PDB file of N, CA and C in Angstrom:
ATOM      1  N   MET A 419      19.569   2.847  -6.613  1.00 72.00           N
ATOM      2  CA  MET A 419      18.484   1.962  -6.244  1.00 72.00           C
ATOM      3  C   MET A 419      17.591   1.744  -7.467  1.00 72.00           C
ATOM      4  N   ASN A 420      17.247   0.528  -7.675  1.00 88.00           N
ATOM      5  CA  ASN A 420      16.417   0.143  -8.815  1.00 88.00           C
ATOM      6  C   ASN A 420      14.951   0.080  -8.377  1.00 88.00           C
ATOM      7  N   THR A 421      14.086   0.807  -9.061  1.00 93.00           N
ATOM      8  CA  THR A 421      12.671   0.817  -8.671  1.00 93.00           C
ATOM      9  C   THR A 421      12.022  -0.543  -8.881  1.00 93.00           C
ATOM     10  N   ARG A 422      12.522  -1.301  -9.851  1.00 95.00           N
ATOM     11  CA  ARG A 422      11.970  -2.646 -10.068  1.00 95.00           C
ATOM     12  C   ARG A 422      12.283  -3.553  -8.878  1.00 95.00           C
ATOM     13  N   ASP A 423      13.485  -3.415  -8.321  1.00 96.00           N
ATOM     14  CA  ASP A 423      13.842  -4.176  -7.117  1.00 96.00           C
ATOM     15  C   ASP A 423      12.873  -3.858  -5.985  1.00 96.00           C
ATOM     16  N   LEU A 424      12.536  -2.582  -5.844  1.00 95.00           N
ATOM     17  CA  LEU A 424      11.580  -2.188  -4.802  1.00 95.00           C
ATOM     18  C   LEU A 424      10.197  -2.766  -5.075  1.00 95.00           C
ATOM     19  N   ALA A 425       9.804  -2.820  -6.339  1.00 96.00           N
ATOM     20  CA  ALA A 425       8.504  -3.409  -6.685  1.00 96.00           C
ATOM     21  C   ALA A 425       8.492  -4.889  -6.321  1.00 96.00           C
ATOM     22  N   PHE A 426       9.578  -5.603  -6.612  1.00 97.00           N
ATOM     23  CA  PHE A 426       9.685  -7.012  -6.231  1.00 97.00           C
ATOM     24  C   PHE A 426       9.584  -7.141  -4.710  1.00 97.00           C
ATOM     25  N   PHE A 427      10.313  -6.284  -4.002  1.00 96.00           N
ATOM     26  CA  PHE A 427      10.324  -6.352  -2.542  1.00 96.00           C
ATOM     27  C   PHE A 427       8.930  -6.106  -1.976  1.00 96.00           C
ATOM     28  N   ARG A 428       8.246  -5.106  -2.473  1.00 96.00           N
ATOM     29  CA  ARG A 428       6.889  -4.813  -1.985  1.00 96.00           C
ATOM     30  C   ARG A 428       5.968  -6.013  -2.221  1.00 96.00           C
ATOM     31  N   ALA A 429       6.119  -6.655  -3.370  1.00 97.00           N
ATOM     32  CA  ALA A 429       5.297  -7.829  -3.667  1.00 97.00           C
ATOM     33  C   ALA A 429       5.655  -8.998  -2.746  1.00 97.00           C
ATOM     34  N   ILE A 430       6.932  -9.160  -2.443  1.00 96.00           N
ATOM     35  CA  ILE A 430       7.351 -10.220  -1.517  1.00 96.00           C
ATOM     36  C   ILE A 430       6.718  -9.996  -0.147  1.00 96.00           C
ATOM     37  N   VAL A 431       6.712  -8.764   0.312  1.00 96.00           N
ATOM     38  CA  VAL A 431       6.102  -8.462   1.612  1.00 96.00           C
ATOM     39  C   VAL A 431       4.604  -8.778   1.571  1.00 96.00           C
ATOM     40  N   GLN A 432       3.947  -8.432   0.483  1.00 96.00           N
ATOM     41  CA  GLN A 432       2.502  -8.654   0.372  1.00 96.00           C
ATOM     42  C   GLN A 432       2.144 -10.133   0.265  1.00 96.00           C
ATOM     43  N   TYR A 433       2.860 -10.861  -0.602  1.00 95.00           N
ATOM     44  CA  TYR A 433       2.475 -12.242  -0.912  1.00 95.00           C
ATOM     45  C   TYR A 433       3.315 -13.297  -0.204  1.00 95.00           C
ATOM     46  N   LYS A 434       4.519 -12.923   0.244  1.00 93.00           N
ATOM     47  CA  LYS A 434       5.438 -13.840   0.943  1.00 93.00           C
ATOM     48  C   LYS A 434       5.684 -15.133   0.158  1.00 93.00           C
ATOM     49  N   ASN A 435       5.802 -14.992  -1.158  1.00 93.00           N
ATOM     50  CA  ASN A 435       6.027 -16.153  -2.010  1.00 93.00           C
ATOM     51  C   ASN A 435       6.835 -15.729  -3.230  1.00 93.00           C
ATOM     52  N   TYR A 436       8.094 -16.143  -3.289  1.00 94.00           N
ATOM     53  CA  TYR A 436       8.982 -15.749  -4.376  1.00 94.00           C
ATOM     54  C   TYR A 436       8.480 -16.249  -5.729  1.00 94.00           C
ATOM     55  N   THR A 437       7.993 -17.471  -5.762  1.00 94.00           N
ATOM     56  CA  THR A 437       7.529 -18.043  -7.031  1.00 94.00           C
ATOM     57  C   THR A 437       6.337 -17.277  -7.572  1.00 94.00           C
ATOM     58  N   TYR A 438       5.393 -16.946  -6.711  1.00 96.00           N
ATOM     59  CA  TYR A 438       4.215 -16.191  -7.143  1.00 96.00           C
ATOM     60  C   TYR A 438       4.614 -14.813  -7.660  1.00 96.00           C
ATOM     61  N   VAL A 439       5.526 -14.151  -6.959  1.00 97.00           N
ATOM     62  CA  VAL A 439       5.982 -12.820  -7.376  1.00 97.00           C
ATOM     63  C   VAL A 439       6.683 -12.915  -8.728  1.00 97.00           C
ATOM     64  N   ALA A 440       7.509 -13.932  -8.911  1.00 97.00           N
ATOM     65  CA  ALA A 440       8.199 -14.108 -10.186  1.00 97.00           C
ATOM     66  C   ALA A 440       7.203 -14.305 -11.323  1.00 97.00           C
ATOM     67  N   GLU A 441       6.204 -15.120 -11.100  1.00 97.00           N
ATOM     68  CA  GLU A 441       5.186 -15.343 -12.133  1.00 97.00           C
ATOM     69  C   GLU A 441       4.407 -14.064 -12.416  1.00 97.00           C
ATOM     70  N   ARG A 442       4.100 -13.328 -11.379  1.00 97.00           N
ATOM     71  CA  ARG A 442       3.323 -12.091 -11.529  1.00 97.00           C
ATOM     72  C   ARG A 442       4.065 -11.054 -12.359  1.00 97.00           C
ATOM     73  N   PHE A 443       5.399 -10.991 -12.195  1.00 97.00           N
ATOM     74  CA  PHE A 443       6.218 -10.024 -12.922  1.00 97.00           C
ATOM     75  C   PHE A 443       6.823 -10.610 -14.197  1.00 97.00           C
ATOM     76  N   SER A 444       6.510 -11.858 -14.482  1.00 96.00           N
ATOM     77  CA  SER A 444       7.033 -12.557 -15.673  1.00 96.00           C
ATOM     78  C   SER A 444       8.558 -12.567 -15.713  1.00 96.00           C
ATOM     79  N   VAL A 445       9.150 -12.909 -14.569  1.00 97.00           N
ATOM     80  CA  VAL A 445      10.601 -13.073 -14.484  1.00 97.00           C
ATOM     81  C   VAL A 445      10.877 -14.406 -13.798  1.00 97.00           C
ATOM     82  N   SER A 446      12.142 -14.796 -13.757  1.00 96.00           N
ATOM     83  CA  SER A 446      12.488 -16.037 -13.082  1.00 96.00           C
ATOM     84  C   SER A 446      12.569 -15.801 -11.571  1.00 96.00           C
ATOM     85  N   GLN A 447      12.418 -16.865 -10.816  1.00 96.00           N
ATOM     86  CA  GLN A 447      12.495 -16.765  -9.366  1.00 96.00           C
ATOM     87  C   GLN A 447      13.879 -16.300  -8.904  1.00 96.00           C
ATOM     88  N   PRO A 448      14.966 -16.769  -9.531  1.00 96.00           N
ATOM     89  CA  PRO A 448      16.281 -16.254  -9.127  1.00 96.00           C
ATOM     90  C   PRO A 448      16.435 -14.747  -9.354  1.00 96.00           C
ATOM     91  N   ALA A 449      15.739 -14.197 -10.343  1.00 96.00           N
ATOM     92  CA  ALA A 449      15.804 -12.752 -10.570  1.00 96.00           C
ATOM     93  C   ALA A 449      15.207 -11.996  -9.383  1.00 96.00           C
ATOM     94  N   VAL A 450      14.139 -12.530  -8.830  1.00 96.00           N
ATOM     95  CA  VAL A 450      13.521 -11.911  -7.652  1.00 96.00           C
ATOM     96  C   VAL A 450      14.466 -12.025  -6.455  1.00 96.00           C
ATOM     97  N   SER A 451      15.055 -13.190  -6.262  1.00 96.00           N
ATOM     98  CA  SER A 451      15.990 -13.404  -5.158  1.00 96.00           C
ATOM     99  C   SER A 451      17.183 -12.456  -5.265  1.00 96.00           C
ATOM    100  N   GLN A 452      17.718 -12.294  -6.458  1.00 97.00           N
ATOM    101  CA  GLN A 452      18.853 -11.403  -6.670  1.00 97.00           C
ATOM    102  C   GLN A 452      18.479  -9.954  -6.394  1.00 97.00           C
ATOM    103  N   ALA A 453      17.266  -9.557  -6.753  1.00 97.00           N
ATOM    104  CA  ALA A 453      16.805  -8.194  -6.489  1.00 97.00           C
ATOM    105  C   ALA A 453      16.754  -7.928  -4.987  1.00 97.00           C
ATOM    106  N   ILE A 454      16.252  -8.899  -4.234  1.00 97.00           N
ATOM    107  CA  ILE A 454      16.186  -8.745  -2.778  1.00 97.00           C
ATOM    108  C   ILE A 454      17.598  -8.662  -2.198  1.00 97.00           C
ATOM    109  N   LYS A 455      18.504  -9.480  -2.698  1.00 97.00           N
ATOM    110  CA  LYS A 455      19.891  -9.450  -2.218  1.00 97.00           C
ATOM    111  C   LYS A 455      20.550  -8.110  -2.528  1.00 97.00           C
ATOM    112  N   ARG A 456      20.256  -7.538  -3.699  1.00 97.00           N
ATOM    113  CA  ARG A 456      20.802  -6.210  -4.045  1.00 97.00           C
ATOM    114  C   ARG A 456      20.324  -5.159  -3.051  1.00 97.00           C
ATOM    115  N   LEU A 457      19.033  -5.205  -2.719  1.00 96.00           N
ATOM    116  CA  LEU A 457      18.499  -4.251  -1.747  1.00 96.00           C
ATOM    117  C   LEU A 457      19.131  -4.457  -0.370  1.00 96.00           C
ATOM    118  N   GLU A 458      19.325  -5.711   0.026  1.00 96.00           N
ATOM    119  CA  GLU A 458      19.947  -5.993   1.319  1.00 96.00           C
ATOM    120  C   GLU A 458      21.380  -5.467   1.361  1.00 96.00           C
ATOM    121  N   ARG A 459      22.110  -5.601   0.259  1.00 97.00           N
ATOM    122  CA  ARG A 459      23.472  -5.051   0.199  1.00 97.00           C
ATOM    123  C   ARG A 459      23.435  -3.528   0.242  1.00 97.00           C
ATOM    124  N   GLU A 460      22.511  -2.936  -0.484  1.00 96.00           N
ATOM    125  CA  GLU A 460      22.419  -1.482  -0.545  1.00 96.00           C
ATOM    126  C   GLU A 460      22.083  -0.881   0.822  1.00 96.00           C
ATOM    127  N   PHE A 461      21.175  -1.510   1.548  1.00 95.00           N
ATOM    128  CA  PHE A 461      20.769  -1.003   2.854  1.00 95.00           C
ATOM    129  C   PHE A 461      21.575  -1.615   4.001  1.00 95.00           C
ATOM    130  N   ASP A 462      22.455  -2.549   3.674  1.00 96.00           N
ATOM    131  CA  ASP A 462      23.324  -3.201   4.652  1.00 96.00           C
ATOM    132  C   ASP A 462      22.524  -3.770   5.829  1.00 96.00           C
ATOM    133  N   ALA A 463      21.421  -4.432   5.480  1.00 96.00           N
ATOM    134  CA  ALA A 463      20.566  -5.037   6.497  1.00 96.00           C
ATOM    135  C   ALA A 463      19.770  -6.175   5.874  1.00 96.00           C
ATOM    136  N   PRO A 464      19.538  -7.237   6.628  1.00 97.00           N
ATOM    137  CA  PRO A 464      18.668  -8.303   6.114  1.00 97.00           C
ATOM    138  C   PRO A 464      17.227  -7.792   6.061  1.00 97.00           C
ATOM    139  N   LEU A 465      16.563  -8.011   4.944  1.00 97.00           N
ATOM    140  CA  LEU A 465      15.190  -7.549   4.769  1.00 97.00           C
ATOM    141  C   LEU A 465      14.196  -8.697   4.833  1.00 97.00           C
ATOM    142  N   VAL A 466      14.613  -9.847   4.313  1.00 96.00           N
ATOM    143  CA  VAL A 466      13.732 -11.020   4.245  1.00 96.00           C
ATOM    144  C   VAL A 466      14.523 -12.228   4.725  1.00 96.00           C
ATOM    145  N   GLN A 467      13.886 -13.062   5.535  1.00 94.00           N
ATOM    146  CA  GLN A 467      14.509 -14.304   5.973  1.00 94.00           C
ATOM    147  C   GLN A 467      13.599 -15.462   5.614  1.00 94.00           C
ATOM    148  N   GLN A 468      14.209 -16.537   5.190  1.00 88.00           N
ATOM    149  CA  GLN A 468      13.459 -17.751   4.855  1.00 88.00           C
ATOM    150  C   GLN A 468      13.522 -18.698   6.043  1.00 88.00           C
ATOM    151  N   ASP A 469      12.377 -19.051   6.577  1.00 85.00           N
ATOM    152  CA  ASP A 469      12.284 -20.068   7.628  1.00 85.00           C
ATOM    153  C   ASP A 469      12.017 -21.383   6.915  1.00 85.00           C
ATOM    154  N   ARG A 470      13.079 -22.109   6.638  1.00 82.00           N
ATOM    155  CA  ARG A 470      12.959 -23.334   5.850  1.00 82.00           C
ATOM    156  C   ARG A 470      12.264 -24.464   6.625  1.00 82.00           C
ATOM    157  N   VAL A 471      12.341 -24.428   7.941  1.00 84.00           N
ATOM    158  CA  VAL A 471      11.698 -25.463   8.756  1.00 84.00           C
ATOM    159  C   VAL A 471      10.185 -25.359   8.646  1.00 84.00           C
ATOM    160  N   HIS A 472       9.671 -24.139   8.730  1.00 81.00           N
ATOM    161  CA  HIS A 472       8.225 -23.919   8.701  1.00 81.00           C
ATOM    162  C   HIS A 472       7.732 -23.453   7.336  1.00 81.00           C
ATOM    163  N   HIS A 473       8.625 -23.404   6.358  1.00 86.00           N
ATOM    164  CA  HIS A 473       8.282 -22.993   4.997  1.00 86.00           C
ATOM    165  C   HIS A 473       7.588 -21.637   4.982  1.00 86.00           C
ATOM    166  N   GLN A 474       8.228 -20.664   5.647  1.00 89.00           N
ATOM    167  CA  GLN A 474       7.666 -19.325   5.722  1.00 89.00           C
ATOM    168  C   GLN A 474       8.684 -18.292   5.281  1.00 89.00           C
ATOM    169  N   THR A 475       8.190 -17.209   4.746  1.00 91.00           N
ATOM    170  CA  THR A 475       9.003 -16.051   4.437  1.00 91.00           C
ATOM    171  C   THR A 475       8.725 -15.021   5.516  1.00 91.00           C
ATOM    172  N   VAL A 476       9.780 -14.596   6.205  1.00 93.00           N
ATOM    173  CA  VAL A 476       9.643 -13.670   7.325  1.00 93.00           C
ATOM    174  C   VAL A 476      10.287 -12.335   6.940  1.00 93.00           C
ATOM    175  N   ILE A 477       9.550 -11.264   7.133  1.00 95.00           N
ATOM    176  CA  ILE A 477      10.068  -9.926   6.845  1.00 95.00           C
ATOM    177  C   ILE A 477      10.674  -9.382   8.138  1.00 95.00           C
ATOM    178  N   THR A 478      11.919  -8.935   8.074  1.00 95.00           N
ATOM    179  CA  THR A 478      12.604  -8.424   9.259  1.00 95.00           C
ATOM    180  C   THR A 478      12.090  -7.031   9.599  1.00 95.00           C
ATOM    181  N   ARG A 479      12.517  -6.528  10.743  1.00 96.00           N
ATOM    182  CA  ARG A 479      12.138  -5.171  11.148  1.00 96.00           C
ATOM    183  C   ARG A 479      12.624  -4.160  10.117  1.00 96.00           C
ATOM    184  N   ALA A 480      13.867  -4.307   9.653  1.00 96.00           N
ATOM    185  CA  ALA A 480      14.397  -3.409   8.632  1.00 96.00           C
ATOM    186  C   ALA A 480      13.561  -3.514   7.355  1.00 96.00           C
ATOM    187  N   GLY A 481      13.136  -4.714   7.021  1.00 95.00           N
ATOM    188  CA  GLY A 481      12.300  -4.913   5.850  1.00 95.00           C
ATOM    189  C   GLY A 481      10.958  -4.214   5.979  1.00 95.00           C
ATOM    190  N   MET A 482      10.366  -4.273   7.160  1.00 96.00           N
ATOM    191  CA  MET A 482       9.088  -3.600   7.370  1.00 96.00           C
ATOM    192  C   MET A 482       9.243  -2.084   7.292  1.00 96.00           C
ATOM    193  N   LEU A 483      10.355  -1.559   7.811  1.00 95.00           N
ATOM    194  CA  LEU A 483      10.597  -0.114   7.717  1.00 95.00           C
ATOM    195  C   LEU A 483      10.763   0.318   6.266  1.00 95.00           C
ATOM    196  N   LEU A 484      11.484  -0.475   5.487  1.00 94.00           N
ATOM    197  CA  LEU A 484      11.636  -0.160   4.069  1.00 94.00           C
ATOM    198  C   LEU A 484      10.298  -0.226   3.364  1.00 94.00           C
ATOM    199  N   TYR A 485       9.521  -1.245   3.650  1.00 94.00           N
ATOM    200  CA  TYR A 485       8.219  -1.414   3.013  1.00 94.00           C
ATOM    201  C   TYR A 485       7.315  -0.213   3.300  1.00 94.00           C
ATOM    202  N   GLN A 486       7.307   0.253   4.527  1.00 93.00           N
ATOM    203  CA  GLN A 486       6.455   1.380   4.894  1.00 93.00           C
ATOM    204  C   GLN A 486       6.893   2.683   4.214  1.00 93.00           C
ATOM    205  N   ASN A 487       8.178   2.787   3.893  1.00 90.00           N
ATOM    206  CA  ASN A 487       8.702   4.019   3.302  1.00 90.00           C
ATOM    207  C   ASN A 487       8.971   3.918   1.803  1.00 90.00           C
ATOM    208  N   ALA A 488       8.743   2.751   1.241  1.00 79.00           N
ATOM    209  CA  ALA A 488       9.039   2.569  -0.195  1.00 79.00           C
ATOM    210  C   ALA A 488       7.932   3.161  -1.057  1.00 79.00           C
TER     211      ALA A 488
END
């Protein structure tokens, strides 16, 4: 597990905005997306879902459990 991936994930939960998190960490937005996907593969559970209709980032139950224990 990469601690930087966890830092990205914690920021996503807090700000719910991939672009803002990428700017804050001085990385590209795809780097943040890839970090979240790595964590989802590692934990074998969806952590974040994009509601494209309402333009929202939704944290799943598994994501909230990880956030509380990260």
